[in-house]
C-alpha cells in the first residue's frame, strides 16, 4: 500500500467532494440558476450564487490563504461571506461559472499537491483562524467541509426546480 503524504490525502478527499459537486451541477440542464426560492419567508441562495460562492471560497481559502496567489476576478468578490444573492450585480451564466470553478480548482489542486507537512503547519497568508489555529491545514479542512454544506443547498434548489438528484 502506498504511503501518501497528509497533503495528498487531504487533496484526495477534496477532489472527491468536488466530484460530487460536479455531478449535481451536471444535472442542471436549462434550469433558471438565478431563481430565488422562498421557504417560510426565508429567501434561499440561488444556484448561481452557490456555484460562484464555491469558486470564491476556493480562491479565498486555498488559492489566496494557502497558496499566496489569486485568480483575480473582481466580480467574484460579490460572492463572499455574508453576500445577499438578490443584491448581487454581476451574474455570470452557467458556462462562465463552470469555467471559473474549474480553473480555480485546477489552481488549488496544484497548490495542494505541492504542500509538505511543514507547509500544513505554517500560518496561512490571510491570517484566517479556524478551530483556534491559523495553520494552512485547518483552512484546507474547512474548505473540505464547507463545500458539502452548499451541495446540500444546491440539491434543495434542484428539488424545488423539479430536477431529480439521483
PDB file of C-alpha atoms in Angstrom:
ATOM      1  CA  UNK A   1       0.000   0.000   0.000  1.00  0.00           C
ATOM      2  CA  UNK A   2       1.334   3.404  -0.941  1.00  0.00           C
ATOM      3  CA  UNK A   3       2.216   5.810   1.870  1.00  0.00           C
ATOM      4  CA  UNK A   4       0.763   9.170   0.803  1.00  0.00           C
ATOM      5  CA  UNK A   5       1.519  12.460   2.482  1.00  0.00           C
ATOM      6  CA  UNK A   6      -1.135  14.158   4.585  1.00  0.00           C
ATOM      7  CA  UNK A   7      -1.470  16.869   1.933  1.00  0.00           C
ATOM      8  CA  UNK A   8      -2.203  14.275  -0.752  1.00  0.00           C
ATOM      9  CA  UNK A   9      -4.805  12.583   1.463  1.00  0.00           C
ATOM     10  CA  UNK A  10      -6.498  15.960   2.046  1.00  0.00           C
ATOM     11  CA  UNK A  11      -6.344  16.628  -1.694  1.00  0.00           C
ATOM     12  CA  UNK A  12      -7.919  13.241  -2.427  1.00  0.00           C
ATOM     13  CA  UNK A  13     -10.841  13.998  -0.101  1.00  0.00           C
ATOM     14  CA  UNK A  14     -11.183  17.472  -1.612  1.00  0.00           C
ATOM     15  CA  UNK A  15     -11.267  16.017  -5.131  1.00  0.00           C
ATOM     16  CA  UNK A  16     -13.930  13.530  -4.037  1.00  0.00           C
ATOM     17  CA  UNK A  17     -16.092  16.351  -2.685  1.00  0.00           C
ATOM     18  CA  UNK A  18     -15.663  18.361  -5.894  1.00  0.00           C
ATOM     19  CA  UNK A  19     -16.664  15.315  -7.922  1.00  0.00           C
ATOM     20  CA  UNK A  20     -19.982  15.236  -6.066  1.00  0.00           C
ATOM     21  CA  UNK A  21     -20.475  18.949  -6.691  1.00  0.00           C
ATOM     22  CA  UNK A  22     -19.835  18.495 -10.413  1.00  0.00           C
ATOM     23  CA  UNK A  23     -22.204  15.501 -10.501  1.00  0.00           C
ATOM     24  CA  UNK A  24     -25.107  17.605  -9.249  1.00  0.00           C
ATOM     25  CA  UNK A  25     -24.205  20.615 -11.399  1.00  0.00           C
ATOM     26  CA  UNK A  26     -24.220  18.343 -14.467  1.00  0.00           C
ATOM     27  CA  UNK A  27     -27.941  17.712 -13.907  1.00  0.00           C
ATOM     28  CA  UNK A  28     -28.950  21.389 -14.114  1.00  0.00           C
ATOM     29  CA  UNK A  29     -29.668  21.499 -17.853  1.00  0.00           C
ATOM     30  CA  UNK A  30     -31.501  24.714 -18.751  1.00  0.00           C
ATOM     31  CA  UNK A  31     -32.634  25.426 -15.189  1.00  0.00           C
ATOM     32  CA  UNK A  32     -33.013  29.096 -14.252  1.00  0.00           C
ATOM     33  CA  UNK A  33     -29.958  29.355 -11.998  1.00  0.00           C
ATOM     34  CA  UNK A  34     -30.996  32.830 -10.808  1.00  0.00           C
ATOM     35  CA  UNK A  35     -34.389  31.772  -9.476  1.00  0.00           C
ATOM     36  CA  UNK A  36     -34.841  32.752  -5.847  1.00  0.00           C
ATOM     37  CA  UNK A  37     -36.837  30.263  -3.813  1.00  0.00           C
ATOM     38  CA  UNK A  38     -38.513  31.292  -0.596  1.00  0.00           C
ATOM     39  CA  UNK A  39     -39.380  28.876   2.202  1.00  0.00           C
ATOM     40  CA  UNK A  40     -41.311  30.082   5.262  1.00  0.00           C
ATOM     41  CA  UNK A  41     -40.460  33.671   4.358  1.00  0.00           C
ATOM     42  CA  UNK A  42     -36.728  32.952   4.044  1.00  0.00           C
ATOM     43  CA  UNK A  43     -35.062  33.546   0.676  1.00  0.00           C
ATOM     44  CA  UNK A  44     -32.679  30.732  -0.198  1.00  0.00           C
ATOM     45  CA  UNK A  45     -29.372  31.035  -2.035  1.00  0.00           C
ATOM     46  CA  UNK A  46     -29.736  30.795  -5.811  1.00  0.00           C
ATOM     47  CA  UNK A  47     -27.992  28.048  -7.755  1.00  0.00           C
ATOM     48  CA  UNK A  48     -25.954  30.755  -9.472  1.00  0.00           C
ATOM     49  CA  UNK A  49     -24.853  32.193  -6.121  1.00  0.00           C
ATOM     50  CA  UNK A  50     -23.958  28.752  -4.763  1.00  0.00           C
ATOM     51  CA  UNK A  51     -21.655  27.914  -7.674  1.00  0.00           C
ATOM     52  CA  UNK A  52     -19.991  31.344  -7.662  1.00  0.00           C
ATOM     53  CA  UNK A  53     -19.614  31.173  -3.878  1.00  0.00           C
ATOM     54  CA  UNK A  54     -17.838  27.810  -4.132  1.00  0.00           C
ATOM     55  CA  UNK A  55     -15.360  29.361  -6.584  1.00  0.00           C
ATOM     56  CA  UNK A  56     -14.940  32.386  -4.294  1.00  0.00           C
ATOM     57  CA  UNK A  57     -14.343  30.140  -1.288  1.00  0.00           C
ATOM     58  CA  UNK A  58     -11.764  28.016  -3.087  1.00  0.00           C
ATOM     59  CA  UNK A  59      -9.966  31.140  -4.267  1.00  0.00           C
ATOM     60  CA  UNK A  60     -10.067  32.690  -0.796  1.00  0.00           C
ATOM     61  CA  UNK A  61      -9.178  29.654   1.342  1.00  0.00           C
ATOM     62  CA  UNK A  62      -6.884  27.665  -0.940  1.00  0.00           C
ATOM     63  CA  UNK A  63      -5.518  29.876  -3.718  1.00  0.00           C
ATOM     64  CA  UNK A  64      -5.019  33.024  -1.608  1.00  0.00           C
ATOM     65  CA  UNK A  65      -4.659  31.863   2.006  1.00  0.00           C
ATOM     66  CA  UNK A  66      -2.710  28.655   1.358  1.00  0.00           C
ATOM     67  CA  UNK A  67      -1.035  29.382  -1.988  1.00  0.00           C
ATOM     68  CA  UNK A  68      -0.490  33.155  -1.680  1.00  0.00           C
ATOM     69  CA  UNK A  69      -1.938  33.585  -5.176  1.00  0.00           C
ATOM     70  CA  UNK A  70      -5.223  34.925  -6.610  1.00  0.00           C
ATOM     71  CA  UNK A  71      -7.368  34.230  -9.676  1.00  0.00           C
ATOM     72  CA  UNK A  72      -8.014  37.991  -9.924  1.00  0.00           C
ATOM     73  CA  UNK A  73     -11.692  38.150 -10.852  1.00  0.00           C
ATOM     74  CA  UNK A  74     -13.094  41.306  -9.206  1.00  0.00           C
ATOM     75  CA  UNK A  75     -16.743  40.237  -9.683  1.00  0.00           C
ATOM     76  CA  UNK A  76     -16.108  37.074  -7.670  1.00  0.00           C
ATOM     77  CA  UNK A  77     -15.759  39.211  -4.529  1.00  0.00           C
ATOM     78  CA  UNK A  78     -19.531  39.804  -4.696  1.00  0.00           C
ATOM     79  CA  UNK A  79     -19.995  36.164  -3.638  1.00  0.00           C
ATOM     80  CA  UNK A  80     -18.129  36.206  -0.335  1.00  0.00           C
ATOM     81  CA  UNK A  81     -19.288  35.526   3.198  1.00  0.00           C
ATOM     82  CA  UNK A  82     -22.466  37.395   4.047  1.00  0.00           C
ATOM     83  CA  UNK A  83     -23.338  38.397   0.496  1.00  0.00           C
ATOM     84  CA  UNK A  84     -27.028  38.544  -0.401  1.00  0.00           C
ATOM     85  CA  UNK A  85     -27.910  36.835  -3.713  1.00  0.00           C
ATOM     86  CA  UNK A  86     -30.689  39.323  -4.558  1.00  0.00           C
ATOM     87  CA  UNK A  87     -28.251  42.264  -4.245  1.00  0.00           C
ATOM     88  CA  UNK A  88     -25.500  40.891  -6.496  1.00  0.00           C
ATOM     89  CA  UNK A  89     -24.905  42.913  -9.649  1.00  0.00           C
ATOM     90  CA  UNK A  90     -22.647  40.564 -11.656  1.00  0.00           C
ATOM     91  CA  UNK A  91     -24.423  37.339 -12.612  1.00  0.00           C
ATOM     92  CA  UNK A  92     -22.303  35.164 -14.902  1.00  0.00           C
ATOM     93  CA  UNK A  93     -24.065  32.434 -16.856  1.00  0.00           C
ATOM     94  CA  UNK A  94     -23.597  28.767 -16.005  1.00  0.00           C
ATOM     95  CA  UNK A  95     -20.932  28.205 -18.670  1.00  0.00           C
ATOM     96  CA  UNK A  96     -18.802  31.058 -17.306  1.00  0.00           C
ATOM     97  CA  UNK A  97     -19.310  29.892 -13.738  1.00  0.00           C
ATOM     98  CA  UNK A  98     -18.192  26.371 -14.614  1.00  0.00           C
ATOM     99  CA  UNK A  99     -15.050  27.673 -16.338  1.00  0.00           C
ATOM    100  CA  UNK A 100     -14.198  29.753 -13.260  1.00  0.00           C
ATOM    101  CA  UNK A 101     -14.999  26.873 -10.909  1.00  0.00           C
ATOM    102  CA  UNK A 102     -12.779  24.512 -12.926  1.00  0.00           C
ATOM    103  CA  UNK A 103      -9.853  26.899 -13.402  1.00  0.00           C
ATOM    104  CA  UNK A 104      -9.894  27.882  -9.725  1.00  0.00           C
ATOM    105  CA  UNK A 105      -9.974  24.220  -8.754  1.00  0.00           C
ATOM    106  CA  UNK A 106      -7.066  23.388 -11.068  1.00  0.00           C
ATOM    107  CA  UNK A 107      -5.000  26.099  -9.422  1.00  0.00           C
ATOM    108  CA  UNK A 108      -5.994  24.852  -5.956  1.00  0.00           C
ATOM    109  CA  UNK A 109      -5.058  21.259  -6.849  1.00  0.00           C
ATOM    110  CA  UNK A 110      -1.623  22.399  -7.992  1.00  0.00           C
ATOM    111  CA  UNK A 111      -1.126  24.268  -4.709  1.00  0.00           C
ATOM    112  CA  UNK A 112      -2.340  21.407  -2.518  1.00  0.00           C
ATOM    113  CA  UNK A 113      -0.356  18.727  -4.331  1.00  0.00           C
ATOM    114  CA  UNK A 114       2.904  20.505  -3.550  1.00  0.00           C
ATOM    115  CA  UNK A 115       2.428  21.008   0.200  1.00  0.00           C
ATOM    116  CA  UNK A 116       4.706  19.458   2.795  1.00  0.00           C
ATOM    117  CA  UNK A 117       3.903  18.684   6.434  1.00  0.00           C
ATOM    118  CA  UNK A 118       5.747  21.866   7.357  1.00  0.00           C
ATOM    119  CA  UNK A 119       3.599  23.859   4.933  1.00  0.00           C
ATOM    120  CA  UNK A 120       0.427  22.443   6.503  1.00  0.00           C
ATOM    121  CA  UNK A 121       1.648  23.517   9.944  1.00  0.00           C
ATOM    122  CA  UNK A 122       2.551  27.049   8.839  1.00  0.00           C
ATOM    123  CA  UNK A 123       0.234  30.043   9.207  1.00  0.00           C
ATOM    124  CA  UNK A 124      -1.939  30.939   6.236  1.00  0.00           C
ATOM    125  CA  UNK A 125      -1.295  34.088   4.215  1.00  0.00           C
ATOM    126  CA  UNK A 126      -4.566  35.842   5.134  1.00  0.00           C
ATOM    127  CA  UNK A 127      -4.354  35.324   8.899  1.00  0.00           C
ATOM    128  CA  UNK A 128      -7.653  33.409   8.985  1.00  0.00           C
ATOM    129  CA  UNK A 129      -8.264  31.389  12.137  1.00  0.00           C
ATOM    130  CA  UNK A 130     -10.256  28.144  12.176  1.00  0.00           C
ATOM    131  CA  UNK A 131     -10.563  25.875  15.201  1.00  0.00           C
ATOM    132  CA  UNK A 132      -8.246  28.196  17.111  1.00  0.00           C
ATOM    133  CA  UNK A 133      -5.387  27.947  14.626  1.00  0.00           C
ATOM    134  CA  UNK A 134      -4.122  29.882  11.625  1.00  0.00           C
ATOM    135  CA  UNK A 135      -2.375  26.859  10.105  1.00  0.00           C
ATOM    136  CA  UNK A 136      -2.987  26.042   6.457  1.00  0.00           C
ATOM    137  CA  UNK A 137      -4.179  22.550   7.385  1.00  0.00           C
ATOM    138  CA  UNK A 138      -7.238  23.965   9.164  1.00  0.00           C
ATOM    139  CA  UNK A 139      -8.157  26.103   6.147  1.00  0.00           C
ATOM    140  CA  UNK A 140      -7.969  23.078   3.873  1.00  0.00           C
ATOM    141  CA  UNK A 141     -10.124  21.056   6.272  1.00  0.00           C
ATOM    142  CA  UNK A 142     -12.614  23.919   6.428  1.00  0.00           C
ATOM    143  CA  UNK A 143     -12.749  24.084   2.617  1.00  0.00           C
ATOM    144  CA  UNK A 144     -13.421  20.335   2.528  1.00  0.00           C
ATOM    145  CA  UNK A 145     -16.316  20.576   4.986  1.00  0.00           C
ATOM    146  CA  UNK A 146     -17.687  23.865   3.597  1.00  0.00           C
ATOM    147  CA  UNK A 147     -18.450  22.643   0.087  1.00  0.00           C
ATOM    148  CA  UNK A 148     -20.810  19.780   1.080  1.00  0.00           C
ATOM    149  CA  UNK A 149     -22.934  22.224   3.086  1.00  0.00           C
ATOM    150  CA  UNK A 150     -23.559  24.123  -0.130  1.00  0.00           C
ATOM    151  CA  UNK A 151     -24.038  20.898  -2.112  1.00  0.00           C
ATOM    152  CA  UNK A 152     -26.976  20.271   0.219  1.00  0.00           C
ATOM    153  CA  UNK A 153     -28.368  23.716  -0.583  1.00  0.00           C
ATOM    154  CA  UNK A 154     -27.835  23.051  -4.288  1.00  0.00           C
ATOM    155  CA  UNK A 155     -29.800  19.803  -4.122  1.00  0.00           C
ATOM    156  CA  UNK A 156     -32.684  21.551  -2.330  1.00  0.00           C
ATOM    157  CA  UNK A 157     -32.795  24.162  -5.107  1.00  0.00           C
ATOM    158  CA  UNK A 158     -32.708  21.349  -7.651  1.00  0.00           C
ATOM    159  CA  UNK A 159     -35.606  19.549  -5.971  1.00  0.00           C
ATOM    160  CA  UNK A 160     -37.574  22.817  -5.878  1.00  0.00           C
ATOM    161  CA  UNK A 161     -36.843  23.122  -9.625  1.00  0.00           C
ATOM    162  CA  UNK A 162     -38.186  19.586 -10.129  1.00  0.00           C
ATOM    163  CA  UNK A 163     -34.756  18.175 -11.040  1.00  0.00           C
ATOM    164  CA  UNK A 164     -34.067  14.622  -9.957  1.00  0.00           C
ATOM    165  CA  UNK A 165     -30.868  14.477  -7.925  1.00  0.00           C
ATOM    166  CA  UNK A 166     -30.358  10.696  -8.292  1.00  0.00           C
TER     167      UNK A 166
END
